[in-house]
């Protein structure tokens, strides 16, 4: 969404918000990214390489980062040290060029500039105390910049000799990490997780010192970061998600992924030996039924969802084989369930995958993941979506990973990222209150807590990487550096087992022809290689309904602001654009990923309602729920107001709900459009209650493998040979008898001499 051309209106200030002539608006929308690129200091593209690589190993492909396979970031039944809470922090002006230079050439200078901040003996008593997760600058303060963080913590002595993994939920934008003065590595990208193996550096039974240097280059200051320009949300730099230390066993389960089918799935388990000696063992895979209700909705521990006393619905045992120190194995297994419960919007059944690794030396490691059996596809016979084989159209809202604290006591409103499952639940419940069945998580990967709840509530998710307003130039720079590919892989790996995630967005309101098409095609293949169970698309400008860069994508996505940012009539503009898009892509579902309007005074609230009634109606009458329809989703922008880095705007008032939580009139209108109420002026007082969802089924025993199958092959081979030999013998005898019968016989008599 690009509001940059609309006149900013101060809080509480009446006045018209003009809609510019369509020609000028179209020109500004197309040229804005190019103008920004021209204004950006043309620093050379950073030479810092991505840290995630893909490697083929025994059993399959493995994602490696900082020397270890990319792990699971979910809560596991292992010793865990939560590092959230009070840290020391010092805001700093950092050298962005140095930060984005290959560490082979920059680490010495970064360390020199640190001036001891990374070492245990540094005196940080004069630094501020902050609570991590932490942000560098909260609205309305846009000063931004970088920061140093330090934490002294104690590791239990009984963790000695165990593999230790330091995990970060997210750091925005670029993190360098030291433990006890030893540099561990770096990570670029503000919304996805990363991890380091630290057993060689950590000191169990002693105090340890963790130091993090965070650089958050200002948007619009350079063109080699993602996002690069003046994106329309707030840039919350800092350590923005949880940090923790986790202990495991030398032979452990790194991650477990499920590729779901409607009657079972394919499981992939990554196992690694992080001990000092070769080791072998076995892996047990158990699929267990789950129960989700109001009592465990917010519980992040998958074990607490397992149905009590219920037997496993599928079990397999696999041999690891002997792994050398550092060795990695990928173990594959498939399972089928008779009477399996599907994950559906109205009945989001889940299962719990339990992986147990038993080493030959008797030590055991466990891992749990929740997953759902679902299938999303484009109908080959019509431009519509099929969820679990059923035609499905989505009614949606967009939201940001942000909570706003309303103005009070004379102080201005401020905000910050979501920090709890309860806050994420509040967002989803208000979305469900207007009958939304899909959420678009802004322009970034979703908060994992929101995904956990979407799985359990039956809300579909479109999440994306922040290729926002990219241009031919910035597409080339970003893809050349490999950062979008890494972001997409990290998002897909983190969210592999979330059934609610049905769509990956690859770009938003970007320009460029072949450059954009090439980037989208490459990213689509990245998504396919990692996952393959989600559909991919982008959000294009709605004034170009024939955008050819959608050719390689599964769905056609648009942002529609006809009569708002361009054109004069929401009805005819929306109608004509939909018809043109369908003519260009007659076999692809169309997803309207944004439509809406700001609520700024004086006529904003009423104008929002008119957009629902006029533009929304044009979308609804072409829904795939109707005969001949081709609109598979419509998403209102946005659920809540949100802070933005756009100059002169500060707070975007596009929300169905105001910052104090009160619904605007548009909320009732949208609920009526989405079918939540028959009264266009009434909003349901609450979201639908959380019911009980139970999964189940019976294991389907796999066909016998190994010796029994080999014996079958041998019996078949022997039987075939005997039959062939017998046939040849019979044929030979038959041919021999026929020859004797036709030959002249020797006479038994003779003439006497």
XYZ file of C-alpha atoms in Angstrom:
753
model
C 0.000 0.000 0.000
C 1.421 3.358 -1.013
C -0.129 6.395 0.642
C 2.807 8.648 -0.164
C 0.850 10.911 -2.460
C -1.970 11.702 -0.052
C -1.766 14.829 2.067
C -0.891 14.011 5.687
C -3.493 14.957 8.281
C -2.463 15.581 11.861
C -4.258 13.759 14.665
C -7.598 15.446 15.267
C -7.130 17.953 12.449
C -10.144 18.264 10.140
C -9.672 18.884 6.494
C -10.148 17.224 3.150
C -7.853 14.501 1.961
C -7.681 15.024 -1.791
C -7.614 12.289 -4.383
C -5.204 13.415 -7.067
C -5.952 13.172 -10.793
C -5.534 9.632 -12.021
C -2.734 10.443 -14.457
C -0.655 12.135 -11.797
C -1.300 9.335 -9.315
C -0.313 6.616 -11.777
C 2.838 8.519 -12.635
C 3.729 9.008 -8.969
C 3.145 5.357 -8.126
C 5.326 4.169 -10.953
C 8.065 6.756 -10.531
C 8.240 6.907 -6.721
C 10.509 3.855 -6.314
C 12.684 5.034 -9.174
C 12.974 8.512 -7.684
C 13.854 7.051 -4.305
C 16.524 4.925 -5.920
C 17.936 7.978 -7.625
C 18.050 9.870 -4.328
C 19.736 7.081 -2.397
C 23.483 7.446 -1.996
C 24.761 4.933 -4.507
C 27.046 3.057 -2.156
C 28.398 -0.088 -3.695
C 26.320 -3.146 -3.001
C 27.395 -4.788 0.224
C 29.737 -7.747 -0.128
C 28.381 -9.532 2.956
C 27.254 -12.988 1.784
C 24.175 -14.868 3.004
C 24.800 -17.285 5.857
C 22.329 -20.004 4.808
C 23.315 -22.627 2.264
C 21.697 -25.811 0.977
C 23.667 -29.060 0.907
C 22.830 -32.542 -0.282
C 23.620 -35.175 2.278
C 22.687 -38.749 3.063
C 18.919 -38.999 2.679
C 18.114 -35.537 1.333
C 18.848 -31.824 1.242
C 19.824 -29.931 4.399
C 19.821 -26.193 5.109
C 23.023 -25.181 6.904
C 23.656 -21.910 8.694
C 26.693 -20.925 10.728
C 28.059 -24.453 10.591
C 24.972 -26.344 11.802
C 21.712 -27.538 10.226
C 18.924 -24.982 10.604
C 17.116 -26.217 13.732
C 13.556 -26.158 14.954
C 12.734 -22.941 16.800
C 9.688 -24.303 18.615
C 9.502 -25.098 22.329
C 11.149 -28.469 22.987
C 11.431 -30.740 26.074
C 15.091 -29.950 26.577
C 16.976 -27.931 29.157
C 16.328 -24.325 28.145
C 17.690 -21.062 29.475
C 15.437 -18.114 28.617
C 17.617 -15.064 28.006
C 14.751 -12.573 27.811
C 14.603 -9.839 30.416
C 17.036 -7.123 31.526
C 20.095 -6.547 29.353
C 22.520 -3.660 29.189
C 22.242 -1.596 26.014
C 23.995 1.371 24.436
C 22.641 3.138 21.376
C 25.350 3.710 18.785
C 25.979 5.216 15.379
C 27.507 2.388 13.366
C 29.254 2.319 10.006
C 26.710 0.733 7.649
C 29.256 0.199 4.884
C 31.472 -1.681 7.317
C 28.523 -3.719 8.581
C 27.621 -4.859 5.063
C 31.171 -5.816 4.080
C 32.342 -9.433 4.010
C 33.609 -10.302 7.491
C 36.868 -11.557 6.045
C 37.613 -7.921 5.281
C 35.633 -6.143 8.017
C 35.753 -8.169 11.248
C 39.037 -6.673 12.429
C 37.705 -3.137 11.960
C 34.377 -4.007 13.619
C 36.228 -5.488 16.577
C 38.466 -2.448 16.837
C 35.429 -0.160 16.743
C 33.807 -2.265 19.479
C 36.572 -1.107 21.796
C 36.053 -4.051 24.145
C 32.250 -3.990 24.220
C 32.262 -7.642 23.123
C 34.511 -8.818 25.977
C 33.478 -10.041 29.442
C 35.650 -7.504 31.251
C 34.100 -4.407 29.672
C 32.441 -2.004 32.126
C 28.839 -1.504 30.971
C 27.559 -0.128 34.290
C 26.850 3.216 32.656
C 24.665 1.699 29.955
C 20.880 1.725 30.015
C 18.992 -1.323 31.216
C 16.427 -2.541 28.673
C 14.090 -5.508 28.555
C 14.818 -7.872 25.663
C 12.984 -8.251 23.337
C 13.786 -4.577 22.791
C 13.464 -2.001 20.029
C 15.950 0.765 19.307
C 13.376 3.471 18.574
C 9.650 3.463 19.271
C 7.131 5.694 17.517
C 6.967 8.586 17.198
C 10.770 8.743 17.672
C 12.271 7.869 14.294
C 15.913 8.467 15.197
C 16.767 4.781 14.757
C 20.387 3.804 14.353
C 22.282 0.901 15.866
C 22.912 -0.491 19.321
C 25.105 -2.752 21.412
C 23.534 -5.270 23.799
C 25.244 -7.197 26.622
C 23.972 -9.895 28.968
C 25.800 -11.677 31.796
C 24.194 -15.037 32.597
C 24.982 -18.324 34.352
C 24.906 -21.734 32.623
C 24.086 -24.712 34.878
C 27.108 -26.921 35.558
C 25.308 -30.119 34.503
C 25.182 -28.775 30.943
C 28.886 -29.564 30.671
C 29.658 -31.843 27.730
C 26.289 -31.314 26.031
C 25.678 -29.595 22.678
C 24.466 -26.050 23.351
C 22.559 -23.993 20.777
C 22.029 -20.251 21.075
C 18.818 -19.255 19.293
C 17.476 -15.841 18.248
C 13.851 -15.369 17.185
C 14.801 -12.262 15.168
C 17.174 -9.301 15.219
C 16.510 -6.289 12.999
C 18.462 -5.735 10.847
C 22.011 -7.075 11.065
C 23.466 -8.833 14.102
C 27.043 -9.738 15.004
C 27.217 -12.030 18.039
C 30.002 -12.755 20.558
C 29.999 -15.179 23.474
C 32.707 -14.777 26.110
C 34.671 -12.578 23.731
C 34.587 -15.115 20.866
C 32.852 -13.971 17.675
C 30.194 -16.519 16.679
C 29.026 -15.038 13.391
C 26.429 -12.709 11.934
C 22.926 -12.710 10.514
C 21.231 -10.324 8.079
C 17.452 -9.931 7.860
C 15.080 -8.477 10.408
C 12.223 -10.969 10.703
C 13.550 -14.532 10.646
C 15.402 -16.703 13.207
C 18.990 -17.938 13.364
C 21.162 -20.035 15.685
C 24.755 -20.819 16.666
C 26.431 -23.885 18.167
C 28.214 -22.593 21.292
C 29.382 -25.640 23.288
C 33.000 -24.907 22.349
C 32.761 -21.375 23.795
C 30.205 -21.604 26.614
C 31.299 -22.055 30.241
C 28.849 -24.242 32.192
C 29.002 -23.595 35.921
C 30.356 -20.092 35.367
C 29.245 -16.623 34.361
C 29.029 -16.053 30.603
C 28.853 -12.840 28.616
C 26.739 -12.507 25.469
C 27.293 -9.394 23.311
C 25.305 -8.414 20.223
C 26.069 -5.579 17.830
C 22.882 -4.566 15.972
C 23.041 -2.319 12.927
C 19.756 -1.066 11.489
C 20.548 1.058 8.421
C 17.851 3.665 7.852
C 15.362 2.831 5.112
C 16.028 5.029 2.128
C 19.708 5.450 2.980
C 21.029 2.647 0.746
C 19.710 0.264 -1.884
C 21.307 -3.049 -0.866
C 19.158 -3.949 2.170
C 15.718 -5.611 2.319
C 13.496 -3.615 2.511
C 15.494 -0.756 1.078
C 13.159 2.264 0.729
C 10.511 4.132 2.654
C 8.357 1.162 3.561
C 4.886 1.810 4.962
C 5.313 0.371 8.446
C 7.568 1.088 11.425
C 11.183 -0.046 11.396
C 11.547 -1.663 14.831
C 15.308 -2.186 14.971
C 16.870 -4.197 17.789
C 16.600 -7.673 19.322
C 12.896 -7.896 18.577
C 12.067 -11.521 19.441
C 13.094 -13.992 22.157
C 16.635 -15.252 22.768
C 17.376 -18.565 24.499
C 20.021 -21.231 25.043
C 19.107 -24.886 24.576
C 20.956 -28.053 25.577
C 20.567 -31.345 23.701
C 22.260 -34.735 23.444
C 25.305 -35.565 21.269
C 23.056 -37.528 18.889
C 19.990 -35.359 18.548
C 17.027 -34.497 16.369
C 17.743 -31.103 14.814
C 14.382 -30.627 13.122
C 11.404 -32.619 11.863
C 9.226 -31.579 8.931
C 5.968 -33.017 7.665
C 4.768 -32.760 4.073
C 1.047 -33.356 4.592
C -1.406 -35.354 2.534
C -5.081 -35.691 3.366
C -4.619 -39.273 4.570
C -1.101 -39.079 6.007
C 2.217 -37.461 5.340
C 5.907 -37.695 4.584
C 8.221 -37.047 7.526
C 11.796 -35.824 7.247
C 13.992 -35.861 10.367
C 17.429 -34.241 10.416
C 19.790 -35.942 12.887
C 23.298 -34.787 13.777
C 26.134 -36.143 15.888
C 27.546 -33.154 17.788
C 29.575 -35.312 20.123
C 33.312 -36.094 20.087
C 32.984 -39.695 18.891
C 31.138 -41.666 16.192
C 27.703 -42.823 17.283
C 24.706 -44.661 15.886
C 21.177 -45.216 17.035
C 17.520 -45.328 16.088
C 14.779 -42.783 15.494
C 11.195 -43.473 16.554
C 8.495 -41.426 14.848
C 5.066 -41.304 16.473
C 2.052 -39.360 15.237
C -0.369 -38.682 18.067
C -3.876 -37.189 18.063
C -4.364 -33.732 19.530
C -7.094 -31.890 21.393
C -7.290 -28.090 21.217
C -9.751 -26.079 23.273
C -9.865 -22.865 25.291
C -7.765 -24.381 28.086
C -4.661 -25.046 25.965
C -5.115 -22.502 23.180
C -2.233 -20.309 24.377
C 0.035 -23.143 25.509
C 3.159 -23.262 23.300
C 4.121 -26.804 24.397
C 2.943 -29.363 21.793
C 3.037 -32.136 24.414
C 0.112 -30.538 26.231
C -2.105 -30.951 23.152
C -1.716 -34.734 22.978
C -5.026 -36.461 23.602
C -4.778 -38.286 26.958
C -4.656 -42.099 26.805
C -5.037 -42.068 23.021
C -2.720 -44.437 21.115
C -0.462 -43.251 18.335
C -2.109 -43.187 14.944
C 1.187 -43.906 13.170
C 4.587 -45.168 14.296
C 7.839 -45.939 12.517
C 11.348 -46.901 13.650
C 14.338 -45.967 11.529
C 18.034 -46.794 11.873
C 20.417 -43.860 11.992
C 23.542 -45.771 11.114
C 26.971 -44.777 12.363
C 27.619 -41.031 12.158
C 31.066 -39.449 12.545
C 31.487 -36.371 14.764
C 29.615 -33.573 13.038
C 27.885 -36.052 10.726
C 24.364 -35.332 9.489
C 21.677 -37.751 8.345
C 18.242 -37.101 6.887
C 15.777 -39.883 7.666
C 12.588 -40.202 5.636
C 9.381 -42.027 6.469
C 5.789 -41.982 5.286
C 2.620 -42.750 7.192
C -1.056 -43.198 6.394
C -4.054 -42.743 8.679
C -7.434 -44.323 8.112
C -10.145 -41.875 9.092
C -7.664 -38.980 9.274
C -8.949 -35.594 10.444
C -8.203 -32.799 7.983
C -7.166 -29.256 8.910
C -10.072 -27.083 7.779
C -11.121 -23.522 8.453
C -14.197 -24.705 10.350
C -12.497 -27.682 12.020
C -8.731 -27.140 12.304
C -7.640 -30.589 13.435
C -3.999 -30.938 14.460
C -1.651 -33.815 15.171
C 1.520 -33.942 17.255
C 4.695 -35.434 15.793
C 6.914 -36.979 18.464
C 10.482 -37.855 17.454
C 12.692 -39.862 19.805
C 16.388 -40.386 19.047
C 18.004 -43.241 20.987
C 21.764 -43.403 20.751
C 23.626 -46.692 21.076
C 25.099 -45.395 24.333
C 21.612 -45.124 25.850
C 21.165 -41.350 25.752
C 17.840 -40.061 24.410
C 16.799 -36.839 22.676
C 13.214 -35.806 21.885
C 11.517 -33.311 19.590
C 7.838 -32.367 19.162
C 6.036 -30.502 16.398
C 2.365 -29.890 15.682
C 1.082 -30.154 12.129
C -2.140 -30.505 10.181
C -3.233 -32.537 7.187
C -4.314 -30.118 4.490
C -3.888 -29.475 0.783
C -4.193 -26.133 -1.030
C -4.268 -26.071 -4.826
C -5.608 -24.242 -7.841
C -8.518 -26.084 -9.435
C -7.329 -27.319 -12.856
C -10.847 -26.884 -14.224
C -11.718 -23.416 -12.925
C -10.010 -20.244 -11.613
C -10.628 -21.066 -7.975
C -8.826 -22.425 -4.918
C -9.348 -25.888 -3.490
C -8.657 -26.409 0.208
C -8.724 -30.119 0.983
C -10.454 -30.581 -2.349
C -13.273 -28.151 -1.493
C -13.787 -24.873 -3.384
C -12.807 -22.112 -0.949
C -12.871 -18.319 -1.080
C -11.235 -16.263 1.645
C -12.448 -13.142 3.410
C -9.499 -11.425 4.987
C -7.850 -8.578 6.842
C -4.260 -7.380 6.901
C -2.387 -6.810 10.136
C 1.037 -5.791 11.373
C 3.246 -7.277 14.064
C 2.493 -4.270 16.240
C 0.546 -3.224 19.291
C -0.361 0.425 19.858
C -0.541 2.007 23.274
C -3.144 4.799 23.041
C -2.258 8.337 24.001
C -2.813 8.983 27.696
C -1.892 11.575 30.289
C -0.757 14.055 27.698
C 1.838 11.742 26.147
C 1.610 10.737 22.477
C 0.675 7.258 21.411
C 3.515 4.797 21.046
C 3.826 1.210 19.889
C 6.006 -1.868 19.700
C 6.056 -5.387 18.288
C 3.764 -8.104 19.622
C 5.435 -9.671 22.673
C 2.968 -12.341 23.833
C 0.566 -14.971 22.565
C -2.253 -13.116 24.323
C -1.593 -10.011 22.217
C -1.529 -12.100 19.030
C -4.790 -13.744 20.098
C -6.401 -10.326 20.511
C -5.536 -9.543 16.882
C -6.927 -12.815 15.571
C -10.081 -12.634 17.668
C -10.896 -9.187 16.303
C -10.251 -10.523 12.794
C -12.627 -13.405 13.515
C -15.166 -10.919 14.882
C -15.622 -9.540 11.345
C -15.716 -13.137 9.946
C -12.218 -13.026 8.436
C -10.904 -16.441 7.431
C -7.493 -15.206 6.222
C -4.927 -12.738 7.545
C -2.172 -11.122 5.552
C 0.696 -10.471 7.953
C 1.692 -7.091 6.588
C 4.728 -7.337 4.331
C 6.913 -9.558 6.501
C 7.164 -13.089 7.896
C 4.577 -13.588 10.626
C 5.132 -13.664 14.367
C 5.403 -17.393 15.280
C 2.908 -16.904 18.134
C 0.307 -15.698 15.669
C 0.920 -18.742 13.460
C 0.494 -21.088 16.434
C -2.897 -19.538 17.135
C -3.934 -19.459 13.476
C -3.261 -23.201 13.328
C -5.500 -23.759 16.339
C -8.306 -21.354 15.405
C -8.578 -22.245 11.722
C -7.416 -18.944 10.209
C -5.485 -19.068 6.938
C -2.310 -16.980 6.568
C -0.621 -15.131 3.720
C 2.898 -14.206 4.852
C 5.632 -12.687 2.754
C 9.187 -11.460 2.525
C 9.692 -7.661 2.514
C 10.421 -7.072 -1.166
C 8.426 -3.864 -0.894
C 8.429 -1.311 -3.739
C 11.413 -2.958 -5.377
C 12.670 -1.654 -8.705
C 14.679 -3.138 -11.572
C 17.828 -1.796 -9.896
C 17.069 -3.017 -6.381
C 15.775 -6.397 -7.573
C 19.121 -6.950 -9.260
C 21.130 -5.886 -6.223
C 19.101 -7.898 -3.696
C 18.891 -11.076 -5.754
C 22.577 -10.774 -6.602
C 23.416 -10.641 -2.903
C 21.055 -13.589 -2.195
C 19.226 -11.954 0.731
C 15.618 -12.468 -0.514
C 16.397 -16.120 -1.194
C 17.749 -16.512 2.344
C 14.754 -14.734 3.887
C 12.339 -16.987 2.005
C 14.213 -20.146 2.970
C 14.354 -19.096 6.625
C 10.638 -18.281 6.659
C 9.707 -21.523 4.927
C 11.937 -23.646 7.178
C 10.614 -21.995 10.346
C 6.971 -22.345 9.312
C 7.091 -25.700 7.521
C 4.762 -27.449 9.987
C 2.165 -24.661 10.299
C -0.906 -25.791 8.321
C -2.447 -22.300 8.512
C 0.254 -20.890 6.217
C -1.273 -21.437 2.787
C 0.405 -18.661 0.791
C 3.871 -17.150 0.413
C 4.011 -13.591 -0.933
C 7.149 -12.795 -2.905
C 6.837 -9.030 -3.528
C 4.545 -6.056 -2.931
C 3.748 -3.189 -5.319
C 7.041 -3.478 -7.155
C 8.079 -2.304 -10.590
C 10.208 -3.756 -13.345
C 9.346 -6.114 -16.149
C 11.784 -8.879 -16.912
C 13.868 -8.112 -13.814
C 10.864 -8.638 -11.554
C 9.625 -11.658 -13.501
C 13.038 -13.323 -13.259
C 13.288 -12.630 -9.514
C 9.792 -13.994 -8.857
C 10.454 -17.130 -10.897
C 13.664 -17.803 -8.952
C 11.940 -17.227 -5.625
C 9.064 -19.483 -6.610
C 11.573 -22.271 -7.191
C 13.172 -21.608 -3.791
C 9.754 -22.067 -2.167
C 9.143 -25.250 -4.139
C 12.518 -26.713 -3.200
C 12.028 -26.083 0.537
C 8.359 -26.840 0.867
C 6.071 -27.272 -2.129
C 2.800 -27.362 -0.166
C 2.008 -23.622 -0.360
C 0.900 -21.429 -3.238
C 2.983 -18.394 -4.157
C 2.011 -14.983 -5.481
C 2.696 -11.271 -5.227
C 0.689 -8.093 -4.598
C 0.687 -6.008 -7.799
C -0.578 -2.505 -8.347
C -4.280 -2.681 -9.181
C -4.060 -0.062 -11.921
C -2.220 -2.645 -14.092
C -4.569 -5.645 -14.072
C -2.692 -7.305 -16.953
C 0.664 -7.297 -15.135
C 2.617 -10.018 -16.991
C 4.972 -10.784 -14.078
C 2.234 -13.002 -12.623
C 2.787 -15.582 -15.353
C 5.067 -17.843 -13.291
C 3.042 -17.572 -10.063
C 0.232 -19.750 -8.752
C -2.267 -16.967 -8.036
C -2.742 -13.415 -9.284
C -2.573 -10.904 -6.432
C -3.435 -7.199 -6.478
C -3.809 -4.175 -4.250
C -7.043 -2.418 -5.301
C -7.521 1.282 -4.529
C -9.798 2.358 -7.361
C -11.495 5.616 -6.477
C -9.099 6.020 -3.551
C -5.559 6.427 -4.861
C -6.394 6.311 -8.568
C -9.521 6.780 -10.636
C -12.660 8.484 -9.420
C -15.236 5.698 -9.111
C -14.692 2.650 -6.849
C -17.475 0.752 -8.591
C -16.492 1.047 -12.249
C -12.763 1.092 -11.503
C -12.909 -2.107 -9.454
C -15.263 -3.820 -11.907
C -13.255 -2.969 -15.021
C -9.938 -3.964 -13.435
C -11.338 -7.324 -12.317
C -12.689 -8.059 -15.782
C -9.357 -7.125 -17.371
C -7.388 -9.245 -14.904
C -9.624 -12.249 -15.534
C -9.292 -11.821 -19.288
C -5.484 -11.783 -18.924
C -5.449 -14.764 -16.521
C -8.628 -16.757 -17.201
C -7.399 -19.901 -15.405
C -5.879 -18.322 -12.291
C -7.688 -17.284 -9.118
C -7.498 -13.565 -8.366
C -6.654 -12.537 -4.801
C -7.306 -8.928 -3.818
C -4.736 -8.538 -1.063
C -5.607 -4.943 -0.216
C -8.671 -2.764 -0.552
C -9.587 -0.030 1.862
C -9.319 3.639 2.756
C -8.001 5.820 5.562
C -10.336 7.071 8.285
C -8.849 10.557 8.597
C -11.399 13.316 9.202
C -13.693 14.808 8.230
C -15.384 12.152 6.095
C -12.986 9.231 6.584
C -15.216 6.860 8.583
C -18.124 7.270 6.163
C -15.804 6.966 3.158
C -14.444 3.691 4.537
C -17.977 2.299 4.661
C -18.610 3.400 1.079
C -15.493 1.507 -0.096
C -16.842 -1.672 1.519
C -20.268 -1.158 -0.019
C -19.016 -0.200 -3.476
C -15.619 -1.792 -4.171
C -16.291 -4.683 -1.776
C -19.553 -5.475 -3.509
C -17.768 -5.736 -6.874
C -15.384 -8.243 -5.356
C -18.118 -10.240 -3.651
C -20.300 -10.694 -6.744
C -17.292 -12.210 -8.550
C -16.313 -14.502 -5.710
C -15.490 -18.085 -6.579
C -18.371 -19.057 -4.290
C -20.657 -17.919 -7.155
C -21.081 -19.562 -10.533
C -18.485 -18.203 -12.931
C -16.636 -16.344 -10.189
C -12.884 -15.886 -10.122
C -12.101 -13.734 -7.040
C -10.653 -16.162 -4.478
C -9.846 -13.660 -1.717
C -10.525 -10.090 -0.620
C -8.461 -8.564 2.163
C -9.304 -5.295 3.910
C -6.343 -3.034 4.624
C -6.057 -3.051 7.641
C -7.295 -4.527 10.928
C -5.740 -1.742 13.021
C -4.126 1.626 12.580
C -0.347 1.383 12.440
C 2.743 3.550 12.668
C 4.709 4.280 9.521
C 8.102 5.689 8.560
C 6.462 7.715 5.767
C 7.428 11.378 6.232
C 4.630 13.568 7.549
C 2.119 10.791 8.222
C 3.252 9.073 11.473
C 0.079 7.044 12.129
C -1.825 5.362 9.296
C -5.557 5.284 10.113
C -6.738 2.509 7.838
C -7.954 0.325 10.698
C -11.277 -1.345 11.281
C -10.479 -0.571 14.914
C -9.128 2.657 16.390
C -6.025 2.614 18.640
C -8.224 2.587 21.752
C -9.808 -0.682 20.572
C -13.172 0.747 19.567
C -14.526 -0.467 16.208
C -15.100 2.083 13.493
C -18.330 1.919 11.469
C -16.428 0.136 8.684
C -15.992 -2.919 10.938
C -19.734 -3.592 10.947
C -19.965 -2.987 7.192
C -17.139 -5.432 6.502
C -18.625 -8.035 8.876
C -21.853 -7.785 6.899
C -20.000 -8.155 3.582
C -18.186 -11.195 4.958
C -21.427 -12.777 6.169
C -21.013 -12.390 9.928
C -24.298 -10.539 10.345
C -27.453 -9.725 8.396
C -27.433 -6.191 9.788
C -25.003 -3.943 7.887
C -24.832 -1.597 10.831
C -24.107 -4.139 13.562
C -20.851 -5.776 14.555
C -20.887 -9.073 16.446
C -20.031 -8.311 20.045
C -17.315 -10.976 20.140
C -15.447 -13.459 18.009
C -16.869 -16.959 17.676
C -16.092 -18.972 20.799
C -13.137 -21.328 20.843
C -14.548 -24.806 20.533
C -12.916 -28.177 20.984
C -11.071 -29.656 18.022
C -10.094 -33.317 18.235
C -8.088 -35.351 15.741
C -7.917 -39.112 15.463
C -7.771 -42.039 13.097
C -6.284 -45.491 12.873
C -2.802 -46.371 11.724
C -2.478 -47.997 8.336
C 0.265 -50.607 8.648
C 2.818 -50.088 5.874
C 3.555 -52.919 3.498
C 6.283 -55.188 4.836
C 9.766 -54.182 3.791
C 13.164 -55.874 3.917
C 13.400 -59.688 4.041
C 9.756 -60.446 3.360
C 9.755 -58.339 0.226
C 13.087 -59.832 -0.888
C 11.681 -63.343 -0.432
C 8.696 -62.361 -2.501
C 10.940 -61.127 -5.293
C 12.973 -64.388 -5.123
C 9.863 -66.537 -5.206
C 8.558 -64.584 -8.169
C 11.898 -64.924 -9.980
C 12.200 -68.677 -9.302
C 8.601 -69.306 -10.292
C 9.029 -67.376 -13.494
C 12.200 -69.263 -14.402
C 10.552 -72.640 -13.712
C 7.564 -71.687 -15.814
C 9.755 -70.586 -18.712
C 11.934 -73.715 -18.550
C 8.878 -75.914 -18.317
C 7.381 -74.240 -21.335
C 10.576 -74.653 -23.341
C 10.793 -78.339 -22.398
C 7.218 -78.951 -23.405
C 7.781 -77.161 -26.669
C 10.935 -79.220 -27.330
C 9.137 -82.489 -26.687
C 6.312 -81.462 -28.881
C 8.618 -80.522 -31.709
C 10.591 -83.793 -31.299
C 7.476 -86.035 -31.529
C 6.299 -84.268 -34.613
C 9.619 -84.897 -36.413
C 9.609 -88.671 -35.732
C 6.098 -89.069 -36.970
C 6.895 -87.637 -40.375
C 10.207 -89.510 -41.055
C 10.211 -92.779 -43.320
C 10.569 -95.895 -41.089
C 13.146 -98.732 -41.427
C 11.605 -101.881 -42.823
C 11.785 -104.965 -40.616
C 12.307 -107.476 -43.387
C 14.618 -107.883 -46.359
C 15.406 -110.049 -49.302
C 17.351 -113.260 -48.810
C 20.554 -113.598 -50.344
